[in-house]
Amino acid sequence: VKHSKLPIYGMQFHPEVTHTPHGGTMLANFLLHVCECEGLWKMGDFANAAAMFKLAATDSEGRGVVRAAARMHAARYLLRAGAEDEAALTQCKEQAERFLSDFPENRDVPQARMIKAKAMRMLGETAAAAESFRGLFREAAGGAPTPGYARTLCYSAGLFAADTFLEAGDIGQAREVFKEIEALLPAALAEVAEDDPERGFLVAAQARARLGEGQCLLADGNVGQAKTFFEGQLRATDDKDSPLGFGARMGLAEAHLAGGDYRKAQIEFARITALDHTDRNRVARALIGLAQCALELPDTTARADAKTWLDTVREQFADTPSVLRARELAESL
């Protein structure tokens, strides 16, 4: 900082940060000795964090709003813990159900419904999860969203519903949801200002829905038709680094993978992981794709590379559906 008139300058330095030589020690001294906190949790220890919040949620002397928040945090952390422990997913579903039962008027009800559906999907209850996601999507399907339901959450749920129907083998229902989303989004976009942050999400959702037909073709085993579809979508867009461009590349990569053209698939997957900053779920899927390609190619570093990509999904994308596939592939190494 500088004085507005006099030649006086100042600098603020924070030594109590982890990247200074003794910053961690200073923080620990303050928290453990000055504040007398207990070191009960470590970064990434989601199961322990969930246990603490579950305990707070059952405190009969706590205010309702505090118990509700604790219950939601417990569900969120259990969902993250479910990346490595299936039992945590069952507990997550139970905590979300308990929240919905105990706090039906709470503003976080939409989030609790989303968490429950995600846990069901990760538990393999794909048909029921798809219907739960679709129920959330329908909160915005009639025009203006139901009060308390964010449009972004509802359309995210719609896309999750379509993807989960594909996982359940119900291609007809997936195609129906993709088409419904695509039909509704122009009106939703017309209501949103150009500079509204929500617009970027809706544009990306529109691209995902538009590409849904290719995903349905791929899920139905029509690899050649899917490849042609995604190539056409990629040619039709001027911005190859847009959500539509990245989505088309993802579909093309998965078509190459399904067709056994692993090197071409690897190139497209790598492009997505390096350049796509618009969709965490897509990046996680691309990392899984890279690992699958590596395990099919004769490269000398294939297994080590696959392990690195799978570990990245498990550590950085534990909140995405791809984490279960990462765990399965990692166990086969």
Short mmCIF file of C-alpha atoms in Angstrom, two decimals:
data_model
loop_
_atom_site.label_atom_id
_atom_site.label_comp_id
_atom_site.label_asym_id
_atom_site.label_seq_id
_atom_site.Cartn_x
_atom_site.Cartn_y
_atom_site.Cartn_z
CA VAL A 1 0.00 0.00 0.00
CA LYS A 2 1.09 3.62 -0.57
CA HIS A 3 0.19 6.86 1.13
CA SER A 4 -1.78 9.10 -1.23
CA LYS A 5 0.64 12.03 -0.81
CA LEU A 6 3.62 11.16 1.37
CA PRO A 7 6.43 8.74 0.40
CA ILE A 8 5.20 6.15 2.88
CA TYR A 9 4.73 2.53 1.84
CA GLY A 10 3.52 -0.58 3.61
CA MET A 11 3.45 -4.29 2.99
CA GLN A 12 1.35 -6.94 4.67
CA PHE A 13 2.87 -10.39 5.10
CA HIS A 14 1.00 -13.45 6.35
CA PRO A 15 3.46 -16.05 7.65
CA GLU A 16 0.60 -18.21 8.96
CA VAL A 17 -0.04 -19.89 5.61
CA THR A 18 0.98 -23.39 4.62
CA HIS A 19 3.45 -22.37 1.90
CA THR A 20 5.81 -20.49 4.27
CA PRO A 21 8.56 -22.47 6.09
CA HIS A 22 6.78 -22.57 9.47
CA GLY A 23 3.26 -21.59 8.44
CA GLY A 24 1.77 -24.99 9.22
CA THR A 25 3.30 -24.95 12.69
CA MET A 26 1.90 -21.48 13.38
CA LEU A 27 -1.57 -22.53 12.28
CA ALA A 28 -1.40 -25.70 14.38
CA ASN A 29 -0.24 -23.76 17.47
CA PHE A 30 -3.08 -21.29 17.09
CA LEU A 31 -5.81 -23.89 16.51
CA LEU A 32 -4.67 -26.59 18.91
CA HIS A 33 -3.06 -24.59 21.74
CA VAL A 34 -4.59 -21.10 21.65
CA CYS A 35 -8.13 -22.07 20.57
CA GLU A 36 -7.83 -25.53 22.17
CA CYS A 37 -9.48 -27.19 19.14
CA GLU A 38 -9.23 -30.94 18.70
CA GLY A 39 -7.61 -32.33 15.57
CA LEU A 40 -10.53 -34.56 14.64
CA TRP A 41 -10.52 -34.10 10.87
CA LYS A 42 -8.07 -34.12 8.00
CA MET A 43 -8.59 -32.84 4.46
CA GLY A 44 -10.09 -35.65 2.43
CA ASP A 45 -11.33 -37.58 5.47
CA PHE A 46 -14.94 -37.34 4.36
CA ALA A 47 -16.17 -40.27 6.44
CA ASN A 48 -14.93 -38.70 9.67
CA ALA A 49 -16.40 -35.32 8.72
CA ALA A 50 -19.73 -37.00 7.99
CA ALA A 51 -19.66 -38.69 11.40
CA MET A 52 -19.16 -35.34 13.13
CA PHE A 53 -22.06 -33.76 11.24
CA LYS A 54 -24.33 -36.76 11.91
CA LEU A 55 -23.62 -36.31 15.60
CA ALA A 56 -24.49 -32.61 15.40
CA ALA A 57 -27.70 -33.43 13.53
CA THR A 58 -28.93 -35.57 16.42
CA ASP A 59 -28.31 -32.92 19.07
CA SER A 60 -31.78 -32.47 20.55
CA GLU A 61 -30.75 -29.17 22.14
CA GLY A 62 -29.59 -27.68 18.83
CA ARG A 63 -31.76 -25.32 16.80
CA GLY A 64 -33.65 -26.86 13.91
CA VAL A 65 -31.79 -24.84 11.31
CA VAL A 66 -28.45 -26.02 12.71
CA ARG A 67 -29.53 -29.67 12.79
CA ALA A 68 -30.82 -29.38 9.22
CA ALA A 69 -27.52 -27.91 8.01
CA ALA A 70 -25.58 -30.64 9.83
CA ARG A 71 -27.75 -33.34 8.25
CA MET A 72 -27.12 -31.89 4.78
CA HIS A 73 -23.37 -31.68 5.36
CA ALA A 74 -23.39 -35.30 6.54
CA ALA A 75 -25.12 -36.38 3.33
CA ARG A 76 -22.69 -34.39 1.17
CA TYR A 77 -19.60 -35.80 2.86
CA LEU A 78 -20.96 -39.34 2.75
CA LEU A 79 -21.49 -38.95 -0.99
CA ARG A 80 -17.81 -38.03 -1.34
CA ALA A 81 -16.78 -40.89 0.96
CA GLY A 82 -18.78 -43.22 -1.27
CA ALA A 83 -16.02 -42.98 -3.86
CA GLU A 84 -14.11 -45.53 -1.80
CA ASP A 85 -16.76 -47.10 0.42
CA GLU A 86 -20.13 -48.33 -0.86
CA ALA A 87 -21.51 -48.43 2.68
CA ALA A 88 -21.11 -44.65 2.81
CA LEU A 89 -23.45 -44.34 -0.18
CA THR A 90 -26.16 -46.26 1.67
CA GLN A 91 -25.70 -43.94 4.66
CA CYS A 92 -25.79 -40.94 2.33
CA LYS A 93 -29.13 -42.03 0.93
CA GLU A 94 -30.44 -42.55 4.46
CA GLN A 95 -29.27 -39.11 5.59
CA ALA A 96 -30.88 -37.43 2.58
CA GLU A 97 -34.15 -39.28 3.24
CA ARG A 98 -34.00 -38.28 6.91
CA PHE A 99 -33.47 -34.66 5.92
CA LEU A 100 -36.43 -34.73 3.55
CA SER A 101 -38.60 -36.31 6.24
CA ASP A 102 -37.54 -34.04 9.12
CA PHE A 103 -37.21 -30.74 7.24
CA PRO A 104 -39.72 -30.82 4.34
CA GLU A 105 -39.94 -27.01 4.18
CA ASN A 106 -36.19 -26.35 4.30
CA ARG A 107 -34.68 -24.43 1.40
CA ASP A 108 -32.17 -27.25 0.81
CA VAL A 109 -34.85 -29.81 -0.07
CA PRO A 110 -33.95 -29.63 -3.82
CA GLN A 111 -30.28 -30.30 -3.00
CA ALA A 112 -31.24 -33.18 -0.71
CA ARG A 113 -33.29 -34.74 -3.50
CA MET A 114 -30.33 -34.37 -5.86
CA ILE A 115 -27.92 -35.96 -3.38
CA LYS A 116 -30.28 -38.87 -2.76
CA ALA A 117 -30.62 -39.51 -6.51
CA LYS A 118 -26.84 -39.37 -6.97
CA ALA A 119 -26.33 -41.87 -4.16
CA MET A 120 -28.93 -44.20 -5.68
CA ARG A 121 -27.19 -44.00 -9.04
CA MET A 122 -23.81 -44.80 -7.52
CA LEU A 123 -25.38 -47.71 -5.61
CA GLY A 124 -26.51 -49.20 -8.90
CA GLU A 125 -30.20 -48.37 -8.41
CA THR A 126 -30.19 -46.85 -11.88
CA ALA A 127 -33.87 -47.15 -12.81
CA ALA A 128 -35.07 -45.58 -9.55
CA ALA A 129 -32.32 -42.94 -9.67
CA ALA A 130 -33.29 -41.98 -13.22
CA GLU A 131 -36.91 -41.45 -12.16
CA SER A 132 -35.76 -39.38 -9.16
CA PHE A 133 -33.63 -37.19 -11.41
CA ARG A 134 -36.53 -36.81 -13.83
CA GLY A 135 -38.82 -35.79 -10.98
CA LEU A 136 -36.39 -32.99 -10.11
CA PHE A 137 -36.17 -31.93 -13.76
CA ARG A 138 -39.96 -31.71 -13.97
CA GLU A 139 -39.89 -28.98 -11.30
CA ALA A 140 -38.78 -26.68 -14.14
CA ALA A 141 -40.47 -28.39 -17.07
CA GLY A 142 -43.66 -26.32 -16.92
CA GLY A 143 -41.99 -22.98 -17.63
CA ALA A 144 -40.92 -21.10 -14.51
CA PRO A 145 -39.29 -23.44 -11.95
CA THR A 146 -41.17 -24.39 -8.81
CA PRO A 147 -40.37 -21.80 -6.09
CA GLY A 148 -37.14 -22.78 -4.34
CA TYR A 149 -35.89 -24.88 -7.26
CA ALA A 150 -33.01 -23.35 -9.20
CA ARG A 151 -33.30 -23.74 -12.94
CA THR A 152 -29.67 -24.90 -13.16
CA LEU A 153 -30.31 -27.70 -10.66
CA CYS A 154 -33.44 -28.85 -12.48
CA TYR A 155 -31.79 -29.01 -15.90
CA SER A 156 -28.73 -30.70 -14.39
CA ALA A 157 -31.10 -33.30 -12.97
CA GLY A 158 -32.68 -33.72 -16.41
CA LEU A 159 -29.32 -34.48 -18.00
CA PHE A 160 -28.48 -36.85 -15.15
CA ALA A 161 -31.84 -38.54 -15.74
CA ALA A 162 -31.08 -39.14 -19.42
CA ASP A 163 -27.58 -40.46 -18.67
CA THR A 164 -28.91 -42.73 -15.94
CA PHE A 165 -31.65 -44.11 -18.17
CA LEU A 166 -28.88 -45.02 -20.64
CA GLU A 167 -27.00 -46.81 -17.85
CA ALA A 168 -30.20 -48.66 -17.00
CA GLY A 169 -30.52 -49.75 -20.64
CA ASP A 170 -33.71 -47.74 -21.20
CA ILE A 171 -32.68 -45.94 -24.38
CA GLY A 172 -36.24 -44.90 -25.21
CA GLN A 173 -36.69 -43.00 -21.95
CA ALA A 174 -33.24 -41.41 -22.31
CA ARG A 175 -34.06 -40.21 -25.82
CA GLU A 176 -37.37 -38.80 -24.57
CA VAL A 177 -35.68 -36.79 -21.77
CA PHE A 178 -32.96 -35.45 -24.10
CA LYS A 179 -35.63 -34.28 -26.55
CA GLU A 180 -37.72 -32.71 -23.79
CA ILE A 181 -34.73 -30.75 -22.49
CA GLU A 182 -33.80 -29.61 -25.99
CA ALA A 183 -37.37 -28.45 -26.64
CA LEU A 184 -37.62 -26.46 -23.39
CA LEU A 185 -34.26 -24.71 -23.41
CA PRO A 186 -34.88 -22.07 -26.14
CA ALA A 187 -37.67 -20.54 -24.04
CA ALA A 188 -35.51 -20.70 -20.91
CA LEU A 189 -32.62 -18.98 -22.73
CA ALA A 190 -34.97 -16.27 -23.98
CA GLU A 191 -35.73 -15.33 -20.36
CA VAL A 192 -32.07 -15.00 -19.36
CA ALA A 193 -29.98 -11.89 -20.06
CA GLU A 194 -26.81 -12.19 -22.14
CA ASP A 195 -24.62 -11.30 -19.15
CA ASP A 196 -26.40 -13.60 -16.69
CA PRO A 197 -24.02 -16.33 -15.39
CA GLU A 198 -26.91 -18.80 -15.69
CA ARG A 199 -26.84 -18.39 -19.46
CA GLY A 200 -23.53 -20.21 -19.83
CA PHE A 201 -24.93 -23.22 -18.01
CA LEU A 202 -28.09 -23.26 -20.14
CA VAL A 203 -26.07 -23.06 -23.37
CA ALA A 204 -23.95 -26.01 -22.18
CA ALA A 205 -27.11 -27.95 -21.24
CA GLN A 206 -28.57 -27.25 -24.67
CA ALA A 207 -25.43 -28.68 -26.28
CA ARG A 208 -25.61 -31.82 -24.10
CA ALA A 209 -29.26 -32.37 -25.01
CA ARG A 210 -28.55 -31.80 -28.70
CA LEU A 211 -25.86 -34.49 -28.57
CA GLY A 212 -28.14 -36.91 -26.74
CA GLU A 213 -29.18 -38.70 -29.94
CA GLY A 214 -25.56 -39.69 -30.52
CA GLN A 215 -25.29 -41.04 -27.00
CA CYS A 216 -28.44 -43.08 -27.56
CA LEU A 217 -27.03 -44.49 -30.81
CA LEU A 218 -23.82 -45.42 -29.05
CA ALA A 219 -25.65 -47.06 -26.14
CA ASP A 220 -27.70 -49.07 -28.66
CA GLY A 221 -24.52 -50.44 -30.26
CA ASN A 222 -24.77 -48.36 -33.44
CA VAL A 223 -21.14 -47.27 -33.33
CA GLY A 224 -20.84 -46.29 -36.99
CA GLN A 225 -24.00 -44.15 -36.91
CA ALA A 226 -22.89 -42.55 -33.64
CA LYS A 227 -19.49 -41.69 -35.09
CA THR A 228 -21.12 -40.12 -38.16
CA PHE A 229 -23.50 -38.15 -35.93
CA PHE A 230 -20.73 -36.72 -33.73
CA GLU A 231 -18.50 -35.91 -36.71
CA GLY A 232 -21.40 -34.00 -38.25
CA GLN A 233 -22.03 -32.05 -35.04
CA LEU A 234 -18.34 -31.18 -34.79
CA ARG A 235 -18.22 -29.94 -38.38
CA ALA A 236 -21.37 -27.87 -37.86
CA THR A 237 -19.98 -25.82 -34.97
CA ASP A 238 -17.63 -22.90 -35.61
CA ASP A 239 -16.26 -22.96 -32.07
CA LYS A 240 -14.64 -26.35 -31.51
CA ASP A 241 -13.85 -25.36 -27.89
CA SER A 242 -17.48 -24.59 -27.02
CA PRO A 243 -19.61 -26.94 -24.91
CA LEU A 244 -21.06 -28.34 -28.15
CA GLY A 245 -17.57 -28.81 -29.61
CA PHE A 246 -16.20 -30.56 -26.54
CA GLY A 247 -19.35 -32.66 -26.22
CA ALA A 248 -19.09 -33.77 -29.85
CA ARG A 249 -15.42 -34.65 -29.35
CA MET A 250 -16.34 -36.66 -26.26
CA GLY A 251 -18.96 -38.61 -28.18
CA LEU A 252 -16.52 -39.16 -31.04
CA ALA A 253 -13.85 -40.38 -28.61
CA GLU A 254 -16.27 -42.84 -27.02
CA ALA A 255 -17.32 -44.04 -30.49
CA HIS A 256 -13.67 -44.61 -31.43
CA LEU A 257 -13.18 -46.49 -28.15
CA ALA A 258 -16.24 -48.67 -28.74
CA GLY A 259 -15.01 -49.37 -32.29
CA GLY A 260 -11.55 -50.43 -31.12
CA ASP A 261 -9.72 -47.42 -32.59
CA TYR A 262 -7.87 -46.73 -29.35
CA ARG A 263 -5.23 -44.30 -30.61
CA LYS A 264 -7.80 -41.96 -32.18
CA ALA A 265 -9.90 -42.20 -29.02
CA GLN A 266 -6.86 -41.43 -26.89
CA ILE A 267 -6.14 -38.24 -28.84
CA GLU A 268 -9.70 -36.95 -28.44
CA PHE A 269 -9.87 -37.85 -24.75
CA ALA A 270 -6.54 -36.09 -24.16
CA ARG A 271 -7.78 -32.95 -25.90
CA ILE A 272 -10.79 -32.82 -23.58
CA THR A 273 -8.79 -33.33 -20.37
CA ALA A 274 -6.33 -30.62 -21.41
CA LEU A 275 -8.71 -27.97 -22.72
CA ASP A 276 -12.25 -28.49 -21.44
CA HIS A 277 -12.95 -26.34 -18.39
CA THR A 278 -16.72 -26.31 -18.84
CA ASP A 279 -17.88 -29.71 -17.56
CA ARG A 280 -16.32 -31.67 -14.68
CA ASN A 281 -18.36 -34.78 -15.47
CA ARG A 282 -17.08 -34.80 -19.05
CA VAL A 283 -13.46 -34.36 -17.95
CA ALA A 284 -13.82 -37.25 -15.50
CA ARG A 285 -15.28 -39.44 -18.26
CA ALA A 286 -12.39 -38.45 -20.54
CA LEU A 287 -9.86 -39.46 -17.88
CA ILE A 288 -11.59 -42.84 -17.62
CA GLY A 289 -11.43 -43.08 -21.41
CA LEU A 290 -7.69 -42.34 -21.39
CA ALA A 291 -7.16 -45.13 -18.86
CA GLN A 292 -9.21 -47.57 -20.92
CA CYS A 293 -7.25 -46.70 -24.07
CA ALA A 294 -3.93 -47.06 -22.26
CA LEU A 295 -4.84 -50.55 -21.10
CA GLU A 296 -5.57 -51.58 -24.71
CA LEU A 297 -2.41 -50.07 -26.27
CA PRO A 298 1.11 -51.55 -26.21
CA ASP A 299 2.77 -48.42 -24.75
CA THR A 300 5.46 -49.23 -22.17
CA THR A 301 4.04 -46.78 -19.62
CA ALA A 302 0.42 -47.83 -20.20
CA ARG A 303 -0.37 -49.29 -16.78
CA ALA A 304 1.39 -46.48 -14.91
CA ASP A 305 -0.42 -43.88 -17.01
CA ALA A 306 -3.75 -45.60 -16.45
CA LYS A 307 -3.17 -45.65 -12.70
CA THR A 308 -2.34 -41.93 -12.71
CA TRP A 309 -5.53 -41.03 -14.58
CA LEU A 310 -7.70 -43.28 -12.41
CA ASP A 311 -6.17 -41.87 -9.22
CA THR A 312 -6.91 -38.37 -10.52
CA VAL A 313 -10.59 -39.25 -10.93
CA ARG A 314 -10.77 -40.79 -7.46
CA GLU A 315 -9.03 -37.85 -5.78
CA GLN A 316 -10.28 -34.83 -7.74
CA PHE A 317 -13.58 -35.99 -9.23
CA ALA A 318 -14.98 -38.05 -6.36
CA ASP A 319 -18.31 -36.22 -6.71
CA THR A 320 -18.89 -37.49 -10.27
CA PRO A 321 -20.45 -40.81 -11.40
CA SER A 322 -17.14 -41.74 -13.07
CA VAL A 323 -15.51 -42.41 -9.71
CA LEU A 324 -17.08 -45.88 -9.46
CA ARG A 325 -15.74 -46.88 -12.87
CA ALA A 326 -12.34 -45.54 -11.81
CA ARG A 327 -12.43 -47.75 -8.73
CA GLU A 328 -13.38 -50.82 -10.78
CA LEU A 329 -10.59 -50.26 -13.30
CA ALA A 330 -8.04 -49.53 -10.57
CA GLU A 331 -8.85 -52.81 -8.86
CA SER A 332 -8.14 -54.66 -12.11
CA LEU A 333 -4.62 -53.24 -12.48
#
